[in-house]
PDB file of C-alpha atoms in Angstrom:
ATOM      1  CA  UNK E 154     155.596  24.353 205.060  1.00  0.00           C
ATOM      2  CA  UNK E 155     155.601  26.736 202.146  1.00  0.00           C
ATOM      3  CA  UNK E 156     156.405  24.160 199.617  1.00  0.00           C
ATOM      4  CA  UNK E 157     153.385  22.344 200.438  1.00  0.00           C
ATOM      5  CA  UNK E 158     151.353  25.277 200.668  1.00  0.00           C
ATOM      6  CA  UNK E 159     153.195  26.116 197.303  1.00  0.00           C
ATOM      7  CA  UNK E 160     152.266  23.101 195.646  1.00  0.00           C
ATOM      8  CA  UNK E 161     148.470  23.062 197.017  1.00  0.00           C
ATOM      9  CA  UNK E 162     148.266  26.585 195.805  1.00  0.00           C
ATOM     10  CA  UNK E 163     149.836  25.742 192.700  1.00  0.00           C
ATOM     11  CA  UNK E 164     147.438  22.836 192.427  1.00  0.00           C
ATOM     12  CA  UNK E 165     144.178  23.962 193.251  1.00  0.00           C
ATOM     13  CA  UNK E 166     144.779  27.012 191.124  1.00  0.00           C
ATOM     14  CA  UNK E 167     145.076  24.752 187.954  1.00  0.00           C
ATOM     15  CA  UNK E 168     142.476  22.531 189.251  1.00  0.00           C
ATOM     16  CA  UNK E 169     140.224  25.768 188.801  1.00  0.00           C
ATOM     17  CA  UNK E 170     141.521  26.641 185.444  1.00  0.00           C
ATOM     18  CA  UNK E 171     140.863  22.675 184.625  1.00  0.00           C
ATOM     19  CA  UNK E 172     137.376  23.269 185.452  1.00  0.00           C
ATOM     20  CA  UNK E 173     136.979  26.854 183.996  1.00  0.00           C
ATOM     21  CA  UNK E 174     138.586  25.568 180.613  1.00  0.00           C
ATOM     22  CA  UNK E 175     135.489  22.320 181.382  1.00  0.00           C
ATOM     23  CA  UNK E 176     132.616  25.330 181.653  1.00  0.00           C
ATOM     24  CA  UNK E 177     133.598  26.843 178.225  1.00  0.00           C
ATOM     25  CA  UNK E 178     134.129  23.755 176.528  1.00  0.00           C
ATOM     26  CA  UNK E 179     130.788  22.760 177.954  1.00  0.00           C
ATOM     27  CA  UNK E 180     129.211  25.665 177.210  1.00  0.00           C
ATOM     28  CA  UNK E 181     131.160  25.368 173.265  1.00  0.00           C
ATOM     29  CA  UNK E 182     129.648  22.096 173.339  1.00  0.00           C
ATOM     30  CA  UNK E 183     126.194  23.633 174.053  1.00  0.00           C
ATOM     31  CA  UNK E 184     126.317  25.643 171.477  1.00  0.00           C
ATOM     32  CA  UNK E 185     127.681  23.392 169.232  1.00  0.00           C
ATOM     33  CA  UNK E 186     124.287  21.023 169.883  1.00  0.00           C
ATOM     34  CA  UNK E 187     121.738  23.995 169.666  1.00  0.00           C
ATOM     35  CA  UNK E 188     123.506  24.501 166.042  1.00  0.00           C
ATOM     36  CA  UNK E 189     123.311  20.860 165.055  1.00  0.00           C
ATOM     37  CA  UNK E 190     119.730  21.038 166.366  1.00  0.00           C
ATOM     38  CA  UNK E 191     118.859  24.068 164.129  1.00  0.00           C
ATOM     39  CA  UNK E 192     120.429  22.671 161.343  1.00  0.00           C
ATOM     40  CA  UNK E 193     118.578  19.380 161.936  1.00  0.00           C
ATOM     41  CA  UNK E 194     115.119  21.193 161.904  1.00  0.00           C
ATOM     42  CA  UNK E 195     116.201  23.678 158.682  1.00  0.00           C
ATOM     43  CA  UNK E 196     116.788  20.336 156.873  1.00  0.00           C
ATOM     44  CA  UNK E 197     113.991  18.860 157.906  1.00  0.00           C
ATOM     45  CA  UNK E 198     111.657  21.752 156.537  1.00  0.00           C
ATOM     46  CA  UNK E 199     113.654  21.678 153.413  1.00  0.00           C
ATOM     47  CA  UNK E 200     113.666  17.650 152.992  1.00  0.00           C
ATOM     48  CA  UNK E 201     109.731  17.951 153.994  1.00  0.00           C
ATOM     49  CA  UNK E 202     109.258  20.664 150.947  1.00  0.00           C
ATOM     50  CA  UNK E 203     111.265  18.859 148.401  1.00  0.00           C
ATOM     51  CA  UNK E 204     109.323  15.669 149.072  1.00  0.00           C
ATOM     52  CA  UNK E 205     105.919  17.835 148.591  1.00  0.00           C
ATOM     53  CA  UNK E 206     107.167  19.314 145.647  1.00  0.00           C
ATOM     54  CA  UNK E 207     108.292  15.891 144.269  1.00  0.00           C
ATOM     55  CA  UNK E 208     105.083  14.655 144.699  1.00  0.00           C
ATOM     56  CA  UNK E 209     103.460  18.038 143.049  1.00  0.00           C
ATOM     57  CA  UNK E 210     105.645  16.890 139.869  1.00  0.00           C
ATOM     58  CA  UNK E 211     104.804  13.063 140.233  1.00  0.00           C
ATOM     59  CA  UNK E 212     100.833  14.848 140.297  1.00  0.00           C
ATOM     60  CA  UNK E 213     101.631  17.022 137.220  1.00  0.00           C
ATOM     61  CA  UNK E 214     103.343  15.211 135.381  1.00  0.00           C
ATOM     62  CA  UNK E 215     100.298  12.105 135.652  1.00  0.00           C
ATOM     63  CA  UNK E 216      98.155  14.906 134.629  1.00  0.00           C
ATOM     64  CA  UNK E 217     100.166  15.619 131.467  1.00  0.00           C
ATOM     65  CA  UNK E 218     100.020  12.339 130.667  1.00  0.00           C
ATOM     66  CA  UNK E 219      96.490  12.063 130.997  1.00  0.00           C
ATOM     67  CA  UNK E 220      95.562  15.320 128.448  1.00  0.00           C
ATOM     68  CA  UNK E 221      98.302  13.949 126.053  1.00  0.00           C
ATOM     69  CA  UNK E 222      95.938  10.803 126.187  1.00  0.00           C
ATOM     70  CA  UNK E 223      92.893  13.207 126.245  1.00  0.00           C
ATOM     71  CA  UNK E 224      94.308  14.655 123.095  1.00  0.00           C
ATOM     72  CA  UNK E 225      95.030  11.924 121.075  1.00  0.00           C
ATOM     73  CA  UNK E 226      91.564  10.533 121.928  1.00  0.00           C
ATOM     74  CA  UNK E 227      90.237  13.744 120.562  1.00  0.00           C
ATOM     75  CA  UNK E 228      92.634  13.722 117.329  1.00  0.00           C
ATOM     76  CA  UNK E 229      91.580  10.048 116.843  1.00  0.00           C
ATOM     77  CA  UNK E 230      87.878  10.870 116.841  1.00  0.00           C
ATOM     78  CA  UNK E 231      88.204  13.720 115.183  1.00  0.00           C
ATOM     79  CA  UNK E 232      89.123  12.023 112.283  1.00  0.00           C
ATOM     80  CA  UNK E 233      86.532   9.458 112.739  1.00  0.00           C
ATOM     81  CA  UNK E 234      84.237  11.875 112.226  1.00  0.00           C
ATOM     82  CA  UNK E 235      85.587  13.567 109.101  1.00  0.00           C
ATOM     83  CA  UNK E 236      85.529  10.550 107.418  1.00  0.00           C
ATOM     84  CA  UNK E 237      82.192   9.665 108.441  1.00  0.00           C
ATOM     85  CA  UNK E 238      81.189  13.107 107.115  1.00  0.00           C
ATOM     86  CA  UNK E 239      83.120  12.060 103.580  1.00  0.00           C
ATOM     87  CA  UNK E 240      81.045   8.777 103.748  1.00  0.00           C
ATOM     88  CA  UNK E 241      77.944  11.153 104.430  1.00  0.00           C
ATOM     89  CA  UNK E 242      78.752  12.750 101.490  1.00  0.00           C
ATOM     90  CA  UNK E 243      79.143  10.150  99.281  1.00  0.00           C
ATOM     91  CA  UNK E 244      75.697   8.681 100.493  1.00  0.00           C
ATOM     92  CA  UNK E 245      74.087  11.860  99.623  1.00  0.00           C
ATOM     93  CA  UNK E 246      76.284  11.613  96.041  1.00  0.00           C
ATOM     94  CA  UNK E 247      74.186   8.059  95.697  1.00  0.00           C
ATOM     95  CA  UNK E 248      77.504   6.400  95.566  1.00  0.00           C
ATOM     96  CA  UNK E 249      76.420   4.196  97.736  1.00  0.00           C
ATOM     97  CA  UNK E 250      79.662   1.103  97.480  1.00  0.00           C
ATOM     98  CA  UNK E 251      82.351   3.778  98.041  1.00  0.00           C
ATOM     99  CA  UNK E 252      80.239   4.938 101.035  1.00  0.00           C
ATOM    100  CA  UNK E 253      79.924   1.287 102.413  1.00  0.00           C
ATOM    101  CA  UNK E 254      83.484   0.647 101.779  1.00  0.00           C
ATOM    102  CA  UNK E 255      84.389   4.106 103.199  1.00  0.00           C
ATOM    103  CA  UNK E 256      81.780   2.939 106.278  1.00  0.00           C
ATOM    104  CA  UNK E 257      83.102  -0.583 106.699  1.00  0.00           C
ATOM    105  CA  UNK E 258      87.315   0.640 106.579  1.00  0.00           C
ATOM    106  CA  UNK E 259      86.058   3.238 109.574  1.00  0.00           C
ATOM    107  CA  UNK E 260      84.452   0.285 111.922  1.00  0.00           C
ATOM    108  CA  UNK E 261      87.080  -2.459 111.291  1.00  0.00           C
ATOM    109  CA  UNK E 262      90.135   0.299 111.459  1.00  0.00           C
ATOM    110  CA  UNK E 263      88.999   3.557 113.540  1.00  0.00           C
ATOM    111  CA  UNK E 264      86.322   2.781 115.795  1.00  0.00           C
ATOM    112  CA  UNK E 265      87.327  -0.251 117.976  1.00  0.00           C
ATOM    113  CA  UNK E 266      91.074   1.295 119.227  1.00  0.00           C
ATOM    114  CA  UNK E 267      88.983   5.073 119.799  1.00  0.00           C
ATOM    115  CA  UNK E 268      86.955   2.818 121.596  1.00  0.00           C
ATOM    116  CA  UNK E 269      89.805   1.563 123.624  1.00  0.00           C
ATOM    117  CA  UNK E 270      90.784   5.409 123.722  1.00  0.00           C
ATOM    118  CA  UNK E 271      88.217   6.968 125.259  1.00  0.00           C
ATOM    119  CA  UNK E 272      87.024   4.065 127.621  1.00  0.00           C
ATOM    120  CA  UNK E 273      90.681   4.354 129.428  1.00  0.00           C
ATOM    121  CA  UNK E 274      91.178   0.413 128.830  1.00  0.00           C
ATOM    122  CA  UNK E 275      95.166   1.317 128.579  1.00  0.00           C
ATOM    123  CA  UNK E 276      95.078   3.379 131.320  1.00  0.00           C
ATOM    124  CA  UNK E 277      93.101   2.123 134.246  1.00  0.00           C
ATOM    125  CA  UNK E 278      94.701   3.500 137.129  1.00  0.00           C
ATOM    126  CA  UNK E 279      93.799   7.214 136.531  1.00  0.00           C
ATOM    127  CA  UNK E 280      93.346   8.725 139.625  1.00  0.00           C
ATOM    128  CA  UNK E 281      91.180  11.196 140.920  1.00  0.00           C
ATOM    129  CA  UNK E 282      92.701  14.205 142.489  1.00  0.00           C
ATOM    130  CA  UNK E 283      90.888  16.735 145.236  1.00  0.00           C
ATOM    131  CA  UNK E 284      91.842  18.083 148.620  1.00  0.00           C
ATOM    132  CA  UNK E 285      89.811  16.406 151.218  1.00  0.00           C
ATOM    133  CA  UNK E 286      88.934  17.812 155.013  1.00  0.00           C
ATOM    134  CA  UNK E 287      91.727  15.866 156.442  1.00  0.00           C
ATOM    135  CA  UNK E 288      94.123  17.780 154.527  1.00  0.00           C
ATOM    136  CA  UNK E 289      95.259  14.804 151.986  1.00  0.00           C
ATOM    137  CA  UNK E 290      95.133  15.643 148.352  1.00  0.00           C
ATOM    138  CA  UNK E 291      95.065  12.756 147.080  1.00  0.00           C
ATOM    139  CA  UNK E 292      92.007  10.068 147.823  1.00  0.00           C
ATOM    140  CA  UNK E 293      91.597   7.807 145.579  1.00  0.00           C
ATOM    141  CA  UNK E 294      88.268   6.334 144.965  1.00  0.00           C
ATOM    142  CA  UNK E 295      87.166   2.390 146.147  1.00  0.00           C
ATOM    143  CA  UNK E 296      87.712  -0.135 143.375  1.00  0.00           C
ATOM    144  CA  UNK E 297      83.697   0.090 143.263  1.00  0.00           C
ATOM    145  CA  UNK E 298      83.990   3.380 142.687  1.00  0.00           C
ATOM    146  CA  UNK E 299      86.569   2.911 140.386  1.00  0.00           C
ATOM    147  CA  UNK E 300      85.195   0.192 138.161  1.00  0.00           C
ATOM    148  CA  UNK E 301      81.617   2.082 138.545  1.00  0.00           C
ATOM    149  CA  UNK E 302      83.807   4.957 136.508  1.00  0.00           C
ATOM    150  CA  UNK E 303      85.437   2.420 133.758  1.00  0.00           C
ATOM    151  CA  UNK E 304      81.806   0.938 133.018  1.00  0.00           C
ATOM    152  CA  UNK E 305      80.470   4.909 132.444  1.00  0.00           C
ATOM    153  CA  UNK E 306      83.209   5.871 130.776  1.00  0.00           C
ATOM    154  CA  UNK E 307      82.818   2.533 128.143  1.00  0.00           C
ATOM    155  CA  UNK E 308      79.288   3.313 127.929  1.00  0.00           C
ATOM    156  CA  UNK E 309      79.564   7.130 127.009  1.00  0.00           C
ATOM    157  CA  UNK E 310      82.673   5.911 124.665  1.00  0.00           C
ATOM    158  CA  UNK E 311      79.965   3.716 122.868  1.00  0.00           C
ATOM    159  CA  UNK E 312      76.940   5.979 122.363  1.00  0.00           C
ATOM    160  CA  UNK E 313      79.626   8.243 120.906  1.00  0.00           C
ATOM    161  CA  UNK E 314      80.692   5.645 118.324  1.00  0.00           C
ATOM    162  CA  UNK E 315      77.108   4.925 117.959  1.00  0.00           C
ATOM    163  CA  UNK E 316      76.474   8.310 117.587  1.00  0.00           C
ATOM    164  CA  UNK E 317      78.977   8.999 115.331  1.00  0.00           C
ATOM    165  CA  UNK E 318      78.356   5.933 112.981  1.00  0.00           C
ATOM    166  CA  UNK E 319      74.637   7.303 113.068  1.00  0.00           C
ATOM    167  CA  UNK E 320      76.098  10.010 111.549  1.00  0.00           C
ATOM    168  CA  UNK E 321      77.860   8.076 108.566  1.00  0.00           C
TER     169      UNK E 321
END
């Protein structure tokens, strides 16, 4: 008799260890998730504000492309017009074949690729960039919309150069 009450005893009090050791490891394993789970959402908030701020640098760095564009466009007709001022000059001078030569060199070299310049022919897919009501940043217009911009954009590049050879 007190063997096998010895051995039941001895049994049922490591069965209840067994399942004491089971309720920490469980509640280990708990805490264990509820870590994974915050370091799940941490990253996510992180991966979410890298990918925003990659796309801020895509955004930025488009736009620096753009003014470097703007700039050269600028530079180009810039000195379009200084040496449409020189053939002014010479015109008032009366030396009339320099000025025509001077006149002629500026249409066939200068004028066409300023053209090209300022009427965005190299870059077409310039975007527009505004934050809209539904939170996106970035809408870009209809290709109506778009090609509506190309054709005003060609037609203000050309009364410039018209302008500007008016001014030769």
């Amino acid at each position: 008799g007190d063997t096998v009450d010895e051995v039941c005893h001895s049994n049922a009090t490591a069965i209840a260890q067994t399942v004491a050791e089971l309720e920490h490891m469980h509640s280990t394993v708990d805490d264990v998730k509820a870590s994974l789970l915050g370091a799940n959402a941490t990253m996510q908030q992180v991966g979410s504000n890298l990918v925003t701020n990659v796309q801020n640098v895509n955004r930025l760095a488009e736009v620096q492309g753009n003014l470097q564009q703007a700039a050269a466009a600028v530079r180009a007709a810039q000195g379009v017009l200084e040496q449409c001022m020189a053939a002014g000059q010479l015109i008032n001078e009366h030396q009339l074949y320099p000025a025509l030569c001077m006149l002629d060199k500026i249409r066939r070299k200068h004028l066409a690729s300023l053209l090209s310049m300022l009427s965005n022919k190299n870059n077409p897919h310039i975007h527009t960039w505004r934050t809209g009501s539904s939170g996106s940043r970035h809408q870009g217009n209809s290709t109506q919309q778009q090609q509506q911009q190309q054709q005003d954009s060609r037609l203000a590049a050309g009364a410039l150069v018209e302008q500007m050879t008016g001014m030769c």
